Short mmCIF file of C-alpha atoms in Angstrom, two decimals:
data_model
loop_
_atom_site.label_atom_id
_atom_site.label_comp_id
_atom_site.label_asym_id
_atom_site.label_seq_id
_atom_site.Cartn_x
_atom_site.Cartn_y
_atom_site.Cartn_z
CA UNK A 1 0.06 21.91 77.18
CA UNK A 2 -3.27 22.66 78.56
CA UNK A 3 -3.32 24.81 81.71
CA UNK A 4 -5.79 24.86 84.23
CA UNK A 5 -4.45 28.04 85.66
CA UNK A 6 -5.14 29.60 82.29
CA UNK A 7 -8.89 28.32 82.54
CA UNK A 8 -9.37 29.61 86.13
CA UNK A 9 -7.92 32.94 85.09
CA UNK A 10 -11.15 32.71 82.48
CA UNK A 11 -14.16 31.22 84.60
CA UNK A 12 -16.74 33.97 85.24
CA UNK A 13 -17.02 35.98 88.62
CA UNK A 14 -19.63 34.90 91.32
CA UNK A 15 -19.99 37.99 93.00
CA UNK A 16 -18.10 36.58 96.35
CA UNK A 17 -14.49 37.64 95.33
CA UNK A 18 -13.82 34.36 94.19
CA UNK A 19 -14.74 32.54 90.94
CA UNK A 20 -17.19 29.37 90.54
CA UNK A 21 -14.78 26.85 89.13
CA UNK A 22 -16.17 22.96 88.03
CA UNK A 23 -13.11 20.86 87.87
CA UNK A 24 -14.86 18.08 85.95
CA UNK A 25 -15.70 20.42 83.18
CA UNK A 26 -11.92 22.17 82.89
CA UNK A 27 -10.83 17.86 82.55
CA UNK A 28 -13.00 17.43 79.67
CA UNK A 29 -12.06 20.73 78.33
CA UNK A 30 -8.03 19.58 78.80
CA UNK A 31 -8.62 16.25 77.08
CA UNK A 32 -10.50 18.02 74.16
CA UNK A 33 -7.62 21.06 73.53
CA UNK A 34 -5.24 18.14 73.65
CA UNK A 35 -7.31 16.06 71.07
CA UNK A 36 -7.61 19.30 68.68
CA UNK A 37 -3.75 20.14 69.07
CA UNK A 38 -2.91 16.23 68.10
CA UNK A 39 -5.12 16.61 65.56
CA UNK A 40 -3.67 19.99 64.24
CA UNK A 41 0.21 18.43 64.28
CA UNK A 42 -1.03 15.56 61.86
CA UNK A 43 -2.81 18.04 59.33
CA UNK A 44 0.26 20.12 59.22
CA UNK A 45 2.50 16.94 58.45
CA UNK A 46 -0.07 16.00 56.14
CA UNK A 47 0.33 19.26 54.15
CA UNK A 48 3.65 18.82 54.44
CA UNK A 49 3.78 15.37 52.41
CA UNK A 50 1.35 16.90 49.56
CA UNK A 51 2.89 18.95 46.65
CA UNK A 52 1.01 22.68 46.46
CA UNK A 53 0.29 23.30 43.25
CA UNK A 54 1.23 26.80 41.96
CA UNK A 55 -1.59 29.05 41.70
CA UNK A 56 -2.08 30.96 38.17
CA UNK A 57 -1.29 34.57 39.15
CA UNK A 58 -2.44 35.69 35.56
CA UNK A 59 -6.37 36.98 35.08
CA UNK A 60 -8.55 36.21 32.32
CA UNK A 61 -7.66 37.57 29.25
CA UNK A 62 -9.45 40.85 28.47
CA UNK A 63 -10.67 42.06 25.47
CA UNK A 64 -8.02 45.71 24.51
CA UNK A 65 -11.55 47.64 23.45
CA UNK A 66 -15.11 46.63 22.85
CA UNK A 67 -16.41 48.78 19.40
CA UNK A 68 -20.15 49.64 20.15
CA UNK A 69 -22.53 51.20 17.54
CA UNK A 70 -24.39 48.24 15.78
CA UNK A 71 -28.19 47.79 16.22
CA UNK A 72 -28.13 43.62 14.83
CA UNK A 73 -25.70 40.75 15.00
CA UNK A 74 -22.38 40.54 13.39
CA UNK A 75 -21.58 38.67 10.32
CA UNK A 76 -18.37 40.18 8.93
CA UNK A 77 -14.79 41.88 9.97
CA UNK A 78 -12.49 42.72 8.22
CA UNK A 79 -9.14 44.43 8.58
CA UNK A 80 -7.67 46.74 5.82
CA UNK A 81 -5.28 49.44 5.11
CA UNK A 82 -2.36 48.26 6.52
CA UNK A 83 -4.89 47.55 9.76
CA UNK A 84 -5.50 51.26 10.35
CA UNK A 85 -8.97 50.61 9.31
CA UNK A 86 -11.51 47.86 10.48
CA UNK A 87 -14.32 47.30 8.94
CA UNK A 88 -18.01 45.44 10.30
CA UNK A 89 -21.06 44.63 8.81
CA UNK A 90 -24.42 43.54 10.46
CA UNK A 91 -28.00 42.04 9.58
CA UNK A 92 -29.11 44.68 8.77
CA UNK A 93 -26.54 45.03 5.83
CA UNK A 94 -25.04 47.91 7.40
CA UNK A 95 -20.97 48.54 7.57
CA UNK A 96 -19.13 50.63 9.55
CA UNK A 97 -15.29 51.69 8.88
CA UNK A 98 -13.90 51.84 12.41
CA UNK A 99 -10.12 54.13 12.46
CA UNK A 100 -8.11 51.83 14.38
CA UNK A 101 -6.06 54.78 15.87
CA UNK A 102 -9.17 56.57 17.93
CA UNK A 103 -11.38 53.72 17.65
CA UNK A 104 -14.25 55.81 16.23
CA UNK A 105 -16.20 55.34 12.96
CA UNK A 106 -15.28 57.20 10.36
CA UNK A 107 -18.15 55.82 7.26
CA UNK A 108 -21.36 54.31 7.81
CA UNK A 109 -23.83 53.29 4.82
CA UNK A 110 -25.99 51.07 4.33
CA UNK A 111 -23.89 48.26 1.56
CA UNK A 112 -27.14 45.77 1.30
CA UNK A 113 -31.00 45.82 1.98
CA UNK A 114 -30.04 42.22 3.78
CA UNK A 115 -27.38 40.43 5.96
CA UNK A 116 -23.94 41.00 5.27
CA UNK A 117 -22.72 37.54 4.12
CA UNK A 118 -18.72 38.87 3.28
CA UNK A 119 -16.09 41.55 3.02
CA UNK A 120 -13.01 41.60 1.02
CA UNK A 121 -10.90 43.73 -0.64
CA UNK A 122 -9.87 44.30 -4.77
CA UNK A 123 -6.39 46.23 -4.59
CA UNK A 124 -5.51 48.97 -2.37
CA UNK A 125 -8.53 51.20 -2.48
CA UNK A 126 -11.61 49.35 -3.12
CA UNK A 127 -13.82 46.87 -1.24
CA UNK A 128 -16.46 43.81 -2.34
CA UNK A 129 -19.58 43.49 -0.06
CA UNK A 130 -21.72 40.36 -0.08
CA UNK A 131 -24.91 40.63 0.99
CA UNK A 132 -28.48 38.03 1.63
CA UNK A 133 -30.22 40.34 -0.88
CA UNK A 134 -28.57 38.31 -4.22
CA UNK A 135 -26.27 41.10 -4.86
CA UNK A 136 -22.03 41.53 -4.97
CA UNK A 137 -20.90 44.96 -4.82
CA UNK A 138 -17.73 46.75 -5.31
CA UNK A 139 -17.13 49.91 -3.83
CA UNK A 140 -14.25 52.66 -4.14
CA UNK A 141 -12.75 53.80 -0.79
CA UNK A 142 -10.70 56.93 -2.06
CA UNK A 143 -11.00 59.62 0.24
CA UNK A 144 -13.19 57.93 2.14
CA UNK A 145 -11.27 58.77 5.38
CA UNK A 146 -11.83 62.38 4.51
CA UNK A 147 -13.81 64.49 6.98
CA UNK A 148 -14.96 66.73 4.18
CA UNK A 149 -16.39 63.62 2.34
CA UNK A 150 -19.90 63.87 3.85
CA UNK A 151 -19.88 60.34 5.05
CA UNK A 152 -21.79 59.85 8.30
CA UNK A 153 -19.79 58.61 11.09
CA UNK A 154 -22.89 57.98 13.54
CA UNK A 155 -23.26 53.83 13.89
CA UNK A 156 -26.48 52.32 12.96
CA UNK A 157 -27.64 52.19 16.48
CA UNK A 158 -27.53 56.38 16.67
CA UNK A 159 -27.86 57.02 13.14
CA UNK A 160 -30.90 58.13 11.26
CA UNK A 161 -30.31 55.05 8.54
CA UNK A 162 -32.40 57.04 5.27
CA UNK A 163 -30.69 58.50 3.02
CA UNK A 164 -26.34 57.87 4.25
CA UNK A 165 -24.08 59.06 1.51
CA UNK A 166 -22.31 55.45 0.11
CA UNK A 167 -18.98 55.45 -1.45
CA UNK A 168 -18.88 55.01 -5.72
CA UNK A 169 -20.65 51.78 -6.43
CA UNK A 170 -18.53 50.41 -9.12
CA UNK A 171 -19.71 46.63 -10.01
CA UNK A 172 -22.77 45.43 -9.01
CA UNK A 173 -23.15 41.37 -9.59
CA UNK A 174 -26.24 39.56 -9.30
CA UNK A 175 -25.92 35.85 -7.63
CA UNK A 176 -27.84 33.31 -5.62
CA UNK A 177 -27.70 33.52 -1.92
CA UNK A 178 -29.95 30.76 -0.81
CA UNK A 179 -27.65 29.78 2.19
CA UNK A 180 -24.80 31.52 4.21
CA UNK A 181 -22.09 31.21 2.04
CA UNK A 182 -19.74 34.18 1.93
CA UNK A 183 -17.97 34.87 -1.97
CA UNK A 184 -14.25 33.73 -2.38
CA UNK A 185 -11.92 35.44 -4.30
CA UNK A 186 -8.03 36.01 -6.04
CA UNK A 187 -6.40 37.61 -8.19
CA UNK A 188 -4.66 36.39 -11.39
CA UNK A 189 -2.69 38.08 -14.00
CA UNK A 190 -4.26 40.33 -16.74
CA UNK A 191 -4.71 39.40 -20.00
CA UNK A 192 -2.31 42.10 -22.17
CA UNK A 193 -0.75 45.39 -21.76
CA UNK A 194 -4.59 46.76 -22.32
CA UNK A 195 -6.40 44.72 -19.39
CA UNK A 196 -8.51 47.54 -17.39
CA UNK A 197 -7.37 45.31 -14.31
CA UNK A 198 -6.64 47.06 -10.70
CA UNK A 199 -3.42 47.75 -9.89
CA UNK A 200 -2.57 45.04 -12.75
CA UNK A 201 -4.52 42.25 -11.33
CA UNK A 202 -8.01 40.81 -12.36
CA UNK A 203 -10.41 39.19 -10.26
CA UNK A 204 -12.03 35.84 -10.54
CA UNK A 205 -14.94 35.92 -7.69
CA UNK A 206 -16.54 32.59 -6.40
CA UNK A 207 -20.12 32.06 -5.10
CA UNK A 208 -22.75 29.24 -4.52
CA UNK A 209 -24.78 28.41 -7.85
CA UNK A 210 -28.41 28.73 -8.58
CA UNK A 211 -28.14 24.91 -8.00
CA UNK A 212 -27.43 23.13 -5.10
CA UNK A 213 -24.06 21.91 -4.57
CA UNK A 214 -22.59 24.36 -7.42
CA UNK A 215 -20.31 27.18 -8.01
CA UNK A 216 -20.25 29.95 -10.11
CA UNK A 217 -17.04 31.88 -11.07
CA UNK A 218 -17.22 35.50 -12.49
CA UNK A 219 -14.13 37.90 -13.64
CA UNK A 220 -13.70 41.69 -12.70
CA UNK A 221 -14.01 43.99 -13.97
CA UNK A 222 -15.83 42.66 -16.99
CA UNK A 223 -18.76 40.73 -14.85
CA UNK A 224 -18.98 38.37 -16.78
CA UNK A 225 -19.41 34.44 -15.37
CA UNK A 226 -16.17 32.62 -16.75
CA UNK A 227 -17.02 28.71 -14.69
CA UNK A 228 -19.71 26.58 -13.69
CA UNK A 229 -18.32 23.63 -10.90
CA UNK A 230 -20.91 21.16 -10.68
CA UNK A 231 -20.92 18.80 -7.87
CA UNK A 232 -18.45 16.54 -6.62
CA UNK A 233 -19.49 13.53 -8.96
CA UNK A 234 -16.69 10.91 -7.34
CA UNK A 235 -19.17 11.08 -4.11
CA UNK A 236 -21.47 8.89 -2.07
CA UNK A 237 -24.41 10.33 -1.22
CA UNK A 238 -25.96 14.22 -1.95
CA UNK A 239 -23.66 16.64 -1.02
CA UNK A 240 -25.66 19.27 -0.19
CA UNK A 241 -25.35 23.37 -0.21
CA UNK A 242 -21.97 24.71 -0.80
CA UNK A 243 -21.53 26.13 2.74
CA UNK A 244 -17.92 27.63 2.41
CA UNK A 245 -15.32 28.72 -0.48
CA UNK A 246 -12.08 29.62 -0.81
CA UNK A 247 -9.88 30.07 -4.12
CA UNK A 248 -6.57 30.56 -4.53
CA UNK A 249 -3.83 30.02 -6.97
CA UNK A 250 -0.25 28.91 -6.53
CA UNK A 251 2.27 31.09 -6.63
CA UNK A 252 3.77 32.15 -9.79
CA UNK A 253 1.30 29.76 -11.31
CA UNK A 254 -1.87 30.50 -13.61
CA UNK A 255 -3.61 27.49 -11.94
CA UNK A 256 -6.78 28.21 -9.78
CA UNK A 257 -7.94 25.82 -7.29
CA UNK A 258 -11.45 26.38 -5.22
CA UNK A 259 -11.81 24.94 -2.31
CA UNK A 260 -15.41 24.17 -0.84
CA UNK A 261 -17.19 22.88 2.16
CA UNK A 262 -20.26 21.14 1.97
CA UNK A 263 -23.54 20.76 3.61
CA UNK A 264 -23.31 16.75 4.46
CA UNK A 265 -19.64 17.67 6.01
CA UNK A 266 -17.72 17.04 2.84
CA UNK A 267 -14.33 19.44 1.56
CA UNK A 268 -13.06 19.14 -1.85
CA UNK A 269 -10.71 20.69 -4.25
CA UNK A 270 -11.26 21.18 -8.18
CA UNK A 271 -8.75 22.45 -10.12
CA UNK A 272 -8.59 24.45 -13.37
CA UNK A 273 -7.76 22.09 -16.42
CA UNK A 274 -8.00 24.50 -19.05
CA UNK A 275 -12.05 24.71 -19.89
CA UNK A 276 -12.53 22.12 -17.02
CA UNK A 277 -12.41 21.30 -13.44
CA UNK A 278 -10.66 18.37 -11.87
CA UNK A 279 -11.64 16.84 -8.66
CA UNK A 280 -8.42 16.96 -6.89
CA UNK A 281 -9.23 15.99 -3.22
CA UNK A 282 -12.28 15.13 -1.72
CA UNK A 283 -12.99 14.18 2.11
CA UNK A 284 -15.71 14.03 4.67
CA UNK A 285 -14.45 14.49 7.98
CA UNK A 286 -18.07 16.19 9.49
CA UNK A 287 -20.66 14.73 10.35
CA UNK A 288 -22.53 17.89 10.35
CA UNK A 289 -22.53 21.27 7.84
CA UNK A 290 -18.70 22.64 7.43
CA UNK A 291 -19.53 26.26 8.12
CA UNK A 292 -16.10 27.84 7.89
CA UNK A 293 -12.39 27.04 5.86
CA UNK A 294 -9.55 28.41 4.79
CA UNK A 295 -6.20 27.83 3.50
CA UNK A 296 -2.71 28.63 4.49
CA UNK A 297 -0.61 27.81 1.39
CA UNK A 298 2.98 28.16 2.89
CA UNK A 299 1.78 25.35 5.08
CA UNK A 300 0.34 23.44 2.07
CA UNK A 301 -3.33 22.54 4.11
CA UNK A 302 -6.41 24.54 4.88
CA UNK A 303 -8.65 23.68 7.96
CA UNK A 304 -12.69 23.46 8.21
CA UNK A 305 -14.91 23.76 11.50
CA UNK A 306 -18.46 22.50 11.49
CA UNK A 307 -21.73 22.43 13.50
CA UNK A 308 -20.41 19.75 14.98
CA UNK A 309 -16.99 19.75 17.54
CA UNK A 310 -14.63 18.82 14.99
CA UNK A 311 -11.75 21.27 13.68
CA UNK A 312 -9.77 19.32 10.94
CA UNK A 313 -6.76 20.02 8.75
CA UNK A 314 -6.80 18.47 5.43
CA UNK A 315 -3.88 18.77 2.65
CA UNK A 316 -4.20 21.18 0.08
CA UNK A 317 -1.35 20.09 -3.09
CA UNK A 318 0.37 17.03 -1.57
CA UNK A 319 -1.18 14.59 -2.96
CA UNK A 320 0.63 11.85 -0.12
CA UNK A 321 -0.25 14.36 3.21
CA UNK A 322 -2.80 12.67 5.82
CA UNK A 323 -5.82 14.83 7.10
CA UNK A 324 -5.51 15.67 10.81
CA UNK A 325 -8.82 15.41 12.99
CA UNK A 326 -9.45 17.25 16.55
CA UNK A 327 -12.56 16.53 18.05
CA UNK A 328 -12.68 19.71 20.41
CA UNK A 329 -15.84 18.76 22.06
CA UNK A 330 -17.24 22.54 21.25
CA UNK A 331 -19.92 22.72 18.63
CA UNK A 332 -21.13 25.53 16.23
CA UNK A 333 -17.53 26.88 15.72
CA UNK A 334 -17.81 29.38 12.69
CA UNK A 335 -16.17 32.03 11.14
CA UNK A 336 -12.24 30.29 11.17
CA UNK A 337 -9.05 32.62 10.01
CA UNK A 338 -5.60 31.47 9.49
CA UNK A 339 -3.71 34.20 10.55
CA UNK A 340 -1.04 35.54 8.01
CA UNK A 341 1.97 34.23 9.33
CA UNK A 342 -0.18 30.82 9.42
CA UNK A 343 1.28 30.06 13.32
CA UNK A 344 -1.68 30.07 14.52
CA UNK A 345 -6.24 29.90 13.49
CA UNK A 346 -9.48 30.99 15.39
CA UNK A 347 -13.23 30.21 15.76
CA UNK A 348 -15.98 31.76 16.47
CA UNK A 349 -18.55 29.96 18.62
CA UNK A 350 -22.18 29.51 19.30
CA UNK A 351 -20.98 29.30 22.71
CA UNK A 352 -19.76 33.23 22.48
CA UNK A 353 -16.33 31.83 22.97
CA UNK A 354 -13.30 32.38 20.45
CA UNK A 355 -10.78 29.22 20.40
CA UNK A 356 -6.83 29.69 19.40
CA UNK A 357 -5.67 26.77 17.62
CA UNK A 358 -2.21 26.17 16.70
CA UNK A 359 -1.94 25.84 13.13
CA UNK A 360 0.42 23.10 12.86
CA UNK A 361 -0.89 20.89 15.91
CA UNK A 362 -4.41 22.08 16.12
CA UNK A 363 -3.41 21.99 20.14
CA UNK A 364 -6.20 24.44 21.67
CA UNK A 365 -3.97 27.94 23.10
CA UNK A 366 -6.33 29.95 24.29
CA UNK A 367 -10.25 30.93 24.71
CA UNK A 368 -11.40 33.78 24.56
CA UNK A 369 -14.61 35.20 26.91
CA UNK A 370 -16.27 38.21 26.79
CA UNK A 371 -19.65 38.27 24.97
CA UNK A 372 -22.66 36.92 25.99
CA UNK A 373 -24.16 35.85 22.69
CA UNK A 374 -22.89 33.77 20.21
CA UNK A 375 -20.04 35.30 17.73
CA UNK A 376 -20.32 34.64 13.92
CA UNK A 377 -16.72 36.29 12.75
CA UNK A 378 -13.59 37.15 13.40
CA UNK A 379 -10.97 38.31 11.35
CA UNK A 380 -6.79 38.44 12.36
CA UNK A 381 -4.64 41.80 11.45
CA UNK A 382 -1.83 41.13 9.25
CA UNK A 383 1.08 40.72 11.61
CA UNK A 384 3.77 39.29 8.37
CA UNK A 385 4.12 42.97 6.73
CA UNK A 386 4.75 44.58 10.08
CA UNK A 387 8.55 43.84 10.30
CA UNK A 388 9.23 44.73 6.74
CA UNK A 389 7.17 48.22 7.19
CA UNK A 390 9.26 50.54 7.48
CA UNK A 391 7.15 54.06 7.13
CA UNK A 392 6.86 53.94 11.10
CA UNK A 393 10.28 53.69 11.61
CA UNK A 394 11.11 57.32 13.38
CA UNK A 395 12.73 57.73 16.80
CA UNK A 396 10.85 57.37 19.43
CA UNK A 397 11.96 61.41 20.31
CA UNK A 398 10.16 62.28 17.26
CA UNK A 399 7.26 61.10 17.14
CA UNK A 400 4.00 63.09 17.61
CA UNK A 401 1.18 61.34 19.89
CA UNK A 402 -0.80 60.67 16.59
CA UNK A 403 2.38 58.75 14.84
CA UNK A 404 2.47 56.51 18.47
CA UNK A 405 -1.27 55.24 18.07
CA UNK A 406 -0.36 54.75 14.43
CA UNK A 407 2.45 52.93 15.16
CA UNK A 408 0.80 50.56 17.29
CA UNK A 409 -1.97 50.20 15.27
CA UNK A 410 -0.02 48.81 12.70
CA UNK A 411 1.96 46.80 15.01
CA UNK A 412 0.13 45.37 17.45
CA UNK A 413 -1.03 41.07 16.56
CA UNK A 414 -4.88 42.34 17.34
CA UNK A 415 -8.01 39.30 16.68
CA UNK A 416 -11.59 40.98 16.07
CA UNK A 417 -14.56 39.15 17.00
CA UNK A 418 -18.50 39.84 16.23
CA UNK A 419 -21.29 38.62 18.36
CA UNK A 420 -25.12 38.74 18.27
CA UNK A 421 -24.76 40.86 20.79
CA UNK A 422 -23.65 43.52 17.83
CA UNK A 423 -20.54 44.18 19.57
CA UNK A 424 -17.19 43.68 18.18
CA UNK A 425 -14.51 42.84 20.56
CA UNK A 426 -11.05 43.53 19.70
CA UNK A 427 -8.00 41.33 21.49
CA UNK A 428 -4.19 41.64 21.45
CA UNK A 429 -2.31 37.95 21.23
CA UNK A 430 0.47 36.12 20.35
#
């Protein structure tokens, strides 16, 4: 209740001993403390009928380490050597080999006079570069990681660029590279007994054509071009620039199948028929260019993103599977990965956001902020080899600090992304 004692008690001193006191104005001031206290019981029942929601006590997800040292824009990661190593490459065709354990470089050359389109790997110990300047290279990384090699381990941005010490060049290929379209490639068996193969496995490599809409397919380590896959006849309309490429064989199978993305939104599959190639599948999902794919056999699909918001999953040897749409509302998603495992895919967005996906659902899991520029790649660590490596396997009592950062190196589910910003942010999920 209000009390007018309480009030007098506050009234301000006259300088008589006594205090000036206006009953009218301590009535209005009682009807108004009783208003606000009425007022005050009917919020607090009115919270009380409400559900709270729970507030998220989790922050953002942070990136585990941001890799600095590029002067241009990311095109290409890559993750090798059992994921001790990560490797980058820029627009200015520059790659850096980044030592997972310290997080420092330890090679820097200069792999193309252009944009890096590509990385990949041939075997254990040697690497294919792709760059804008019409040439495929492949490179030997023994001893590589050898301080006494002479390799620079400044980045570009510190460097002086003239003159780095490369690794052995040891194919050089000559293509087309009128668009953005990174190689594809896979292994198959060799020949005979006397096949020069690596580590007993030839390489058929697969790159956009001279022509529009067509793809060339050379062998290593002969060079030689072994295919020519015009385009898709069995569709409406021109289809455009290949845009994207994968290839890939079944397992214990001599088959190849290439998978591409198109420039009017269109994915197809050709198979190998001998001296021929079969249109197998062929869809248009996009309305704009598909800019990224790849495959996940063991869930028998592989999944495009495009310049516009769609992220799709199409069948890949069912011939009865349905495609599976998700318009994301996010355009300019680039640079998708199925991780090994294939539980889960990413993009990398114009936005300078990287979207989760799960691979079975395409439900959206996470996004990823941190850059301030668009990213153009990403690229997952192999997470499937972890639980059967066993060369990590000490006590925990004997291992030296080194052996620890190693260990987690190896072990740890990390996603790389590459921005314009020339920055490569590195993140730990799922």
């Amino acid at each position: 209740m209000y009390s007018i004692a309480r009030e007098y008690d506050r009234a301000p001193y006259d300088g008589r001993n006594n205090k000036s006191f206006d009953f009218g104005e301590v009535e209005k001031a009682a009807k108004g403390a009783e208003k606000n206290r009425h007022r005050a019981e009917v919020e607090t029942v009115d919270r009380e009928r409400v559900p709270s929601l729970p507030a998220s006590t989790l922050p953002p997800a942070q990136p585990a380490y941001i890799f600095r040292g590029h002067a241009t824009s990311i095109h290409a990661l890559l993750f090798l050597h059992k994921n001790l190593w990560l490797l980058s490459g820029d627009a200015d065709g520059y790659v850096v080999l980044w030592l997972m354990t310290t997080k420092r470089p330890i090679a820097v050359w200069q792999a193309h006079e252009d944009s890096i389109l590509g990385l990949g790997t041939w075997g254990e110990d040697r690497l294919i570069t792709h760059g804008r300047d019409s040439r495929l290279r492949v490179w030997s990384l023994d001893g590589i990681d050898d301080p006494d090699a002479g390799f620079s381990a400044k980045p570009p941005v510190d460097a002086q660029t003239l003159n780095l010490k490369q690794p052995w060049l040891l194919h050089a290929l000559e293509i087309s590279t009128l668009n953005f379209c990174s190689f594809a490639n896979c292994g198959i068996p060799p020949r005979d007994v006397a096949d020069t193969a690596v580590d007993g496995v030839r390489l058929l490599v697969a790159v956009p054509g001279h022509k529009d809409s067509d793809v060339e397919i050379y062998e290593l380590p002969s060079e030689k071009q072994v295919a020519l896959i015009p385009a898709p006849a069995q569709t409406s309309g021109r289809a455009g620039m290949v845009m994207a490429l994968a290839l890939l064989r079944k397992s214990h199978g001599r088959d190849v199948h290439v998978v591409c993305g198109y420039e009017n939104g269109r994915a197809c599959i050709f198979k190998q028929q001998a001296s021929t190639w079969e249109l197998i599948y062929s869809a248009q999902p996009h309305s704009q260019p598909i800019l990224s794919l790849d495959v996940a056999p063991s869930l028998d699909a592989f999944f495009t993103s495009g310049a516009d918001a769609m992220v799709v999953k199409h069948p890949l040897f069912a011939a009865n599977a349905t495609m599976k749409e998700v318009q994301t509302k996010h355009s300019g998603q680039q640079g998708l990965r199925v991780r090994d495992d294939a539980r889960i895919l990413a993009t990398a967005g114009w936005d300078s956001k990287m979207r989760v996906y799960s691979s079975k659902t395409l439900k959206e899991l996470a996004v990823l902020k941190w850059h301030k520029e668009g990213c153009y790649a990403l690229d997952f660590a192999l997470v499937e080899s972890q639980a059967t490596d066993s060369s990590l396997d000490d006590t925990t009592s004997l291992q030296t600090p080194s052996m620890a950062r190693e260990k987690k190196a190896r072990n740890t589910h990390w996603l790389a992304a590459g921005s314009k910003d020339g920055k490569v942010s590195l993140w730990d999920i799922y």
